[in-house]
Short mmCIF file of C-alpha atoms in Angstrom, two decimals:
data_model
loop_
_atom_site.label_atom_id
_atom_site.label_comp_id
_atom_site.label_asym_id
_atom_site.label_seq_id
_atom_site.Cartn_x
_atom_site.Cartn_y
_atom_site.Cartn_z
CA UNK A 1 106.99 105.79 114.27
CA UNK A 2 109.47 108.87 115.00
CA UNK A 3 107.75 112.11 114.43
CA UNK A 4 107.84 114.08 111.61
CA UNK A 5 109.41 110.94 109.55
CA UNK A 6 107.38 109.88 106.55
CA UNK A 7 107.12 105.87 106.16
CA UNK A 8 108.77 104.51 103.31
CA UNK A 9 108.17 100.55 102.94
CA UNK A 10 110.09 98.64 100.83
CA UNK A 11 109.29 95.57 99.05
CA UNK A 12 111.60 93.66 97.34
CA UNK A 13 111.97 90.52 95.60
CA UNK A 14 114.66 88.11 97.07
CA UNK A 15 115.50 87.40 93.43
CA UNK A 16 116.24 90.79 92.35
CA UNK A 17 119.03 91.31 94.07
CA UNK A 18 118.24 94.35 95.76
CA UNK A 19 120.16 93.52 98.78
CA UNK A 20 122.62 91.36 97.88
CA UNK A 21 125.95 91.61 99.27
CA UNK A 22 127.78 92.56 95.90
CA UNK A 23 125.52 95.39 96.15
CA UNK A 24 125.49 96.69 99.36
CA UNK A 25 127.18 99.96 99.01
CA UNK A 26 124.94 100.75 96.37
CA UNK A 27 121.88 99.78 99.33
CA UNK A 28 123.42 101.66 102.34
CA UNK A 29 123.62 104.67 100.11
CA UNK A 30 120.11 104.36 99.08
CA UNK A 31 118.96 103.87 103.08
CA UNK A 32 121.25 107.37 103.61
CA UNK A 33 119.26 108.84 100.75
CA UNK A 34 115.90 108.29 101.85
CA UNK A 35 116.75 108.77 105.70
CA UNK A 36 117.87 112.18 104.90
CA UNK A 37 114.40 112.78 102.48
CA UNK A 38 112.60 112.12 105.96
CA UNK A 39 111.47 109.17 105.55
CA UNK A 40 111.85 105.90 108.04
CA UNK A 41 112.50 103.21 106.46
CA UNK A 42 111.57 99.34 106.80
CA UNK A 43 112.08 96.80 104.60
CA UNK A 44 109.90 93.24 103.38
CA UNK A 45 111.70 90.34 101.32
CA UNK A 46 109.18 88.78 99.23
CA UNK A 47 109.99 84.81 99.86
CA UNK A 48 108.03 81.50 99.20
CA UNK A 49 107.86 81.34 102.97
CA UNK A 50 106.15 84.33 104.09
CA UNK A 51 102.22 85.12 104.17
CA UNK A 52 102.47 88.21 101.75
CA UNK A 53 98.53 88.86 102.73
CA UNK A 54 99.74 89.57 106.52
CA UNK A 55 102.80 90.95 105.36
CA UNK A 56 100.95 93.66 103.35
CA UNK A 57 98.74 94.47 105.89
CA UNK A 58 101.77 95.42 108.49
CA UNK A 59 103.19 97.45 105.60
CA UNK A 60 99.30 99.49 105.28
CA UNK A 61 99.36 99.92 109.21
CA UNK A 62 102.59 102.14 108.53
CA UNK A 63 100.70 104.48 106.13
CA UNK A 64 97.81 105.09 107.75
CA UNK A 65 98.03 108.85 109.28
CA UNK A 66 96.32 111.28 106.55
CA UNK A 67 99.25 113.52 107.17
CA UNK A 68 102.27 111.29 106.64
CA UNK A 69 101.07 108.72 104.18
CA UNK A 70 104.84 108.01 103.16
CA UNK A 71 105.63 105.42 100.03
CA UNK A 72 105.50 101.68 99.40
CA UNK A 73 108.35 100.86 96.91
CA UNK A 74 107.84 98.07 95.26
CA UNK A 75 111.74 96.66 94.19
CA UNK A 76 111.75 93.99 91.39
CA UNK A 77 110.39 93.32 87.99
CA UNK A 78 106.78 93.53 86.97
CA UNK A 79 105.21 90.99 88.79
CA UNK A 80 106.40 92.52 91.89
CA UNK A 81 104.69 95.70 91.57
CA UNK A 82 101.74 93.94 90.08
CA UNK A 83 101.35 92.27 93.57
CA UNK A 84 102.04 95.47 95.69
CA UNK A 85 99.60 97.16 93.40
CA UNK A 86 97.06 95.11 94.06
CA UNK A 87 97.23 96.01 97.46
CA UNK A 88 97.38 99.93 96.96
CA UNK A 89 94.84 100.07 94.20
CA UNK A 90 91.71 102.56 95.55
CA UNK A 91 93.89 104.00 98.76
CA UNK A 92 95.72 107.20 99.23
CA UNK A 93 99.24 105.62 99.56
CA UNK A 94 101.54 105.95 96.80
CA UNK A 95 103.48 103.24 95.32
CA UNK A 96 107.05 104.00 94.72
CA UNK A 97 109.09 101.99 91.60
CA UNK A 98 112.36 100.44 91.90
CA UNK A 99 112.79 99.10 88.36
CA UNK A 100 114.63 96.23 88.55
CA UNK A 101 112.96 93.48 85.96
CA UNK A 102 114.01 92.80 82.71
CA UNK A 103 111.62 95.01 80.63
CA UNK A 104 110.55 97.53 83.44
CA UNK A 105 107.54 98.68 80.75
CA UNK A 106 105.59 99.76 83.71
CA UNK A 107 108.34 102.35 85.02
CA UNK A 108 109.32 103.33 81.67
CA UNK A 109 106.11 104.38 80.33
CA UNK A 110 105.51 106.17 83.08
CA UNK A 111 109.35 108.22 82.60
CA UNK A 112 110.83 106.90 85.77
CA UNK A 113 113.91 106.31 85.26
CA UNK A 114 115.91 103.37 85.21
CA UNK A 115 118.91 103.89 86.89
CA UNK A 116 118.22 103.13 90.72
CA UNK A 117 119.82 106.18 92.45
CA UNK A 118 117.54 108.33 90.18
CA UNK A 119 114.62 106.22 90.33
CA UNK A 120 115.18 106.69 94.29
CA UNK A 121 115.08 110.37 94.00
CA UNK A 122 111.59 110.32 91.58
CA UNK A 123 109.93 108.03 94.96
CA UNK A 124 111.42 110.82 97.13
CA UNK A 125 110.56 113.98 96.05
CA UNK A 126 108.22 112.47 92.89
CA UNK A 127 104.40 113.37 92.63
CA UNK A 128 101.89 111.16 92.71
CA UNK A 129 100.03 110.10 89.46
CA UNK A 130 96.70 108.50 88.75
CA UNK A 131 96.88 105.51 86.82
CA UNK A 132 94.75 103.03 85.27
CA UNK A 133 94.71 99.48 86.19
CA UNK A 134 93.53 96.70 83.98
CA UNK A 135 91.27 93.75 85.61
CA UNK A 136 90.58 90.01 85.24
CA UNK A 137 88.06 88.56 87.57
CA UNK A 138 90.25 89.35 90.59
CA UNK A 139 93.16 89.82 89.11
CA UNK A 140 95.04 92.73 88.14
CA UNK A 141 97.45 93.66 85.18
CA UNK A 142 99.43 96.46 84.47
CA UNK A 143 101.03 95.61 80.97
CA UNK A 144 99.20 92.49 80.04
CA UNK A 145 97.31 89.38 80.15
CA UNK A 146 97.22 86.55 77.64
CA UNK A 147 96.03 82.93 77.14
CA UNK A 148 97.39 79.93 74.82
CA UNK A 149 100.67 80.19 73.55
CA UNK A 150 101.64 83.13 75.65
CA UNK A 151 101.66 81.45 79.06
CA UNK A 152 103.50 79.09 77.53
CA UNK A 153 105.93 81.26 75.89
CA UNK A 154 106.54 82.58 80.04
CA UNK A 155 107.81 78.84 81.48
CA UNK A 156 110.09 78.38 78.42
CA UNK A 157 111.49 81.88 78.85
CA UNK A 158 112.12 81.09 82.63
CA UNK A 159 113.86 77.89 81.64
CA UNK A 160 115.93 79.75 79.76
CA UNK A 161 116.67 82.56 82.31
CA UNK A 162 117.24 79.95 84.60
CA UNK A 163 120.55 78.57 82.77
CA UNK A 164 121.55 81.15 80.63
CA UNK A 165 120.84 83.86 82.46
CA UNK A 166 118.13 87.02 82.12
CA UNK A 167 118.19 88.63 78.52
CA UNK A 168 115.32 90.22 76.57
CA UNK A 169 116.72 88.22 73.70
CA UNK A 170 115.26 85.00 75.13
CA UNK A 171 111.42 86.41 74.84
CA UNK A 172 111.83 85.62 71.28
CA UNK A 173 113.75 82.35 71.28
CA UNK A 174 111.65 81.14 73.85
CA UNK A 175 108.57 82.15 71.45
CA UNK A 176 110.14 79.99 68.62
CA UNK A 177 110.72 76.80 70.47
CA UNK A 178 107.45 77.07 72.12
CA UNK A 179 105.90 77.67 68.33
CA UNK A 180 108.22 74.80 66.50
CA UNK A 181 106.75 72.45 69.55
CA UNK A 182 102.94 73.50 70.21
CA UNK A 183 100.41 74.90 67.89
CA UNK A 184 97.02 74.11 69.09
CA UNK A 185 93.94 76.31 69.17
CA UNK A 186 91.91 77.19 72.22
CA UNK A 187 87.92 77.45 71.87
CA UNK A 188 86.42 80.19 73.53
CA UNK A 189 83.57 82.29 73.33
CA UNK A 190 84.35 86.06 73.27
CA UNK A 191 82.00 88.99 74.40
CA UNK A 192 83.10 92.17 73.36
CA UNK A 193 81.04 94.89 74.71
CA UNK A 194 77.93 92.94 74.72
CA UNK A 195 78.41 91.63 71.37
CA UNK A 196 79.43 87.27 71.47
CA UNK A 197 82.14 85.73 69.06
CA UNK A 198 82.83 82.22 68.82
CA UNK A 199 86.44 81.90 68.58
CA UNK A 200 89.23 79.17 67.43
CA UNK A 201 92.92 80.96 68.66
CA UNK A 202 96.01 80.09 69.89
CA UNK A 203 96.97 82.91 71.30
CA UNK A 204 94.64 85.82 72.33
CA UNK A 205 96.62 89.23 74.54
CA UNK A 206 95.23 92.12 76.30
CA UNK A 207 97.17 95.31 76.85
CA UNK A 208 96.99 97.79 79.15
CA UNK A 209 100.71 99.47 78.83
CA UNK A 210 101.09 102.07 76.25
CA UNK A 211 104.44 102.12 75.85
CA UNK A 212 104.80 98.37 75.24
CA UNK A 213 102.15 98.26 72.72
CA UNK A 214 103.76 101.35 70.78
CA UNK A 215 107.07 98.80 70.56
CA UNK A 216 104.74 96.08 69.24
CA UNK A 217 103.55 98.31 66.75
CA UNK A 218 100.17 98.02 67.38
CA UNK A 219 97.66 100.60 66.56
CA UNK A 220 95.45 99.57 69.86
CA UNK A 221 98.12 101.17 72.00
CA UNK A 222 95.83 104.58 72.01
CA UNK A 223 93.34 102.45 72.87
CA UNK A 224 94.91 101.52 76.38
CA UNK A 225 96.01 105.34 76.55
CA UNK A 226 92.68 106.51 76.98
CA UNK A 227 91.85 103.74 79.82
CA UNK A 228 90.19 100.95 77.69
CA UNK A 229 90.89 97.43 77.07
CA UNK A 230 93.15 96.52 73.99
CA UNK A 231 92.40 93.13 73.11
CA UNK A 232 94.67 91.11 70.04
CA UNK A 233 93.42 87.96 68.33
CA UNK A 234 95.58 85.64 66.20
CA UNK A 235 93.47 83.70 63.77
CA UNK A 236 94.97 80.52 62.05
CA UNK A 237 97.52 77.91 64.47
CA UNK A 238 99.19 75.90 61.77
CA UNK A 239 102.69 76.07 62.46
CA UNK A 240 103.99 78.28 59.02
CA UNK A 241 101.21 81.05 59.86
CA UNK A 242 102.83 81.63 63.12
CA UNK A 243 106.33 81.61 62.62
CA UNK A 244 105.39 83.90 59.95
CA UNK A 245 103.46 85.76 63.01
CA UNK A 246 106.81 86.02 65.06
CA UNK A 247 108.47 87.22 62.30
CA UNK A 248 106.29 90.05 61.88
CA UNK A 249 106.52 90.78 65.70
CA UNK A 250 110.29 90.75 65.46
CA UNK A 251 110.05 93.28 62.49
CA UNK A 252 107.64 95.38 64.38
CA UNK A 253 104.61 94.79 61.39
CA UNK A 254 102.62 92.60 63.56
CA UNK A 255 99.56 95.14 62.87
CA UNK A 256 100.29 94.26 59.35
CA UNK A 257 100.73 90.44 59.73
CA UNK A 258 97.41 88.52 58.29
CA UNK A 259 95.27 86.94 60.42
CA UNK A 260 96.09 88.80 63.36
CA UNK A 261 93.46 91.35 64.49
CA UNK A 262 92.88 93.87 67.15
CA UNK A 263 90.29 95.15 68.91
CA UNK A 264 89.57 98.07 72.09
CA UNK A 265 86.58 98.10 74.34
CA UNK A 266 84.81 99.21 77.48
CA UNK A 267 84.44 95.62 78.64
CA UNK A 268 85.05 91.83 77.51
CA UNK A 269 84.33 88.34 78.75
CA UNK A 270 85.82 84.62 77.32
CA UNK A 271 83.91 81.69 77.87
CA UNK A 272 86.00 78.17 77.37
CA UNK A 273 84.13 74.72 78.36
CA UNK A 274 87.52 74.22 80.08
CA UNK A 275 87.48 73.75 83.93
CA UNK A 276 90.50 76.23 84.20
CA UNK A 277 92.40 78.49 81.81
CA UNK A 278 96.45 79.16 82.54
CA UNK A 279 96.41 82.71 82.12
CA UNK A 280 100.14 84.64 81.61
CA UNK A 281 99.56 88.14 83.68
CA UNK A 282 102.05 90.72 84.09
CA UNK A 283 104.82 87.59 83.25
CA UNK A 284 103.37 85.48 85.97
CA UNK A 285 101.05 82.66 85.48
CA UNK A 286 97.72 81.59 87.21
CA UNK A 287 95.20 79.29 86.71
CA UNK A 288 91.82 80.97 86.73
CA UNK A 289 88.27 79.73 86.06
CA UNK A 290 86.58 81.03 82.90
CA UNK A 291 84.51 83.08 82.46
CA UNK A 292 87.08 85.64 82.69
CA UNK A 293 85.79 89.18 82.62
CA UNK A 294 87.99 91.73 81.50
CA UNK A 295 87.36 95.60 82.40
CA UNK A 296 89.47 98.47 83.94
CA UNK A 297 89.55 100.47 86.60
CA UNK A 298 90.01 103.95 85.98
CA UNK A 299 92.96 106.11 88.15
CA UNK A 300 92.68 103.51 90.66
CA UNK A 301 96.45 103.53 91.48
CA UNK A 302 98.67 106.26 92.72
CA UNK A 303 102.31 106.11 91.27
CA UNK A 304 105.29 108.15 92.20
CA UNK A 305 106.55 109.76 89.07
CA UNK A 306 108.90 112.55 88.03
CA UNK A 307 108.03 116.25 88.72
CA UNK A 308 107.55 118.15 85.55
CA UNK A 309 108.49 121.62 85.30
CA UNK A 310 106.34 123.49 82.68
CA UNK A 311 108.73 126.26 80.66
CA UNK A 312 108.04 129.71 81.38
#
């Protein structure tokens, strides 16, 4: 590495079009940018063919001197910086967010902005921030993880972005074809700081992301402020209570919907006699085996965020 330079790695998602050829003023100028911060820059496409284990351990080789510990920039939607995350969590090296997704929750409760040339400034000449990061068994979540209708809420959304294109719009009407079509419960058996709950749901969430609990409505979101687990419960699965559900959720009085309940804590486990549970995290979904134990991991993640200036 040249001396003096700071490395800045960037990550990016083939299928966020970070460097795609109607874009590539827009990239060159960002390379200028960051050359002329002092950085040196290299850059890692996130495919289906590479190793991202080995590739993530070439991109921590680059940030390894105490004095020039540079920036990894992780450049896509959620699920991209959940997986870069995962890799920075409990080190020194700062991860950097291009906010590229659909939602971005992540970048904007954090006040990055998202406009990519000034989101490229804030991982220049940004400070670094502590954050929390949510856990399930060895997973990691930064706005949230959910089982039963949710995850399959996700694959009907994706359909949908698939032919119609990537909206925010289609989080809801993927919600009600996935509720006109599948109402079942799932039978679990939920700990909640110590204390066990049998449980009939079809749909239980956890948040960990302030900001996107605040647009829910939901009173927990304080609760995943101050670094604990917000858990939400839906009770009943017939079809009419949870249209009436989405409803609410569209309103923004899902806290005030019956039959829907929330809950914050330290630390919580579900038990299902299932061999695997599909679990939606951070929009992606993975098949994990239960128990699943739930906790988090206090300012375990450095993030590149805006410099505040306090008023004289």
């Amino acid at each position: 590495m040249t001396q003096n330079l700071r490395p800045l790695s960037i990550i990016y998602n083939q299928k966020s079009g970070f460097h795609a050829a109607q874009q590539e003023d827009q990239y060159e100028a960002l390379m200028a940018f960051w050359s002329q911060k002092g950085f040196e820059i290299q850059v890692f496409e996130l495919n289906p063919h590479i190793n991202f284990d080995e590739m993530m351990n070439n991109v921590l080789s680059r940030h390894q001197q105490e004095h020039a510990r540079g920036v990894v920039v992780a450049a896509g939607g959620d699920g991209t910086l959940n997986a870069v995350a995962k890799k920075l969590m409990h080190t020194n090296i700062p991860v950097g967010i291009m906010p590229l997704g659909t939602f971005n929750y992540v970048a904007r409760a954090l006040d990055i902005p998202i406009d990519v040339a000034l989101a490229a400034e804030v991982i220049a000449v940004g400070q670094p921030r502590e954050v929390h990061v949510a856990t399930i068994n060895d997973q990691i979540y930064l706005n949230n993880a959910s089982l039963g209708l949710y995850p399959l809420f996700i694959k009907k959304r994706e359909l949908y972005n698939q032919y119609l294109g990537r909206f925010p719009l289609h989080a809801y009407t993927s919600a009600l074809d996935v509720l006109l079509r599948e109402h079942k419960s799932l039978k679990l058996a939920l700990t909640v700081d110590g204390k066990k709950y049998p449980l009939a749901t079809p749909l239980i969430f956890f948040g960990n992301n302030q900001l996107q609990l605040e647009d829910m409505k939901l009173r927990v979101a304080e609760c995943a402020a101050k670094g604990k687990l917000a858990g939400i419960v839906v009770a009943k699965s017939d079809r009419i209570s949870l249209l009436k559900m989405l409803w609410k959720l569209v309103q923004g009085e899902i806290d005030q919907a019956s039959d829907v309940y929330s809950f914050c804590a330290e630390q919580i486990q579900v038990d299902c006699k299932k061999a695997k549970l599909t679990v939606a995290v951070d929009g992606e979904l993975v098949d994990m085996q239960p128990p699943l134990t739930f906790s988090v991991k206090k300012s375990a993640l450095k993030v590149m965020v805006p410099n505040v200036v306090t008023p004289i």
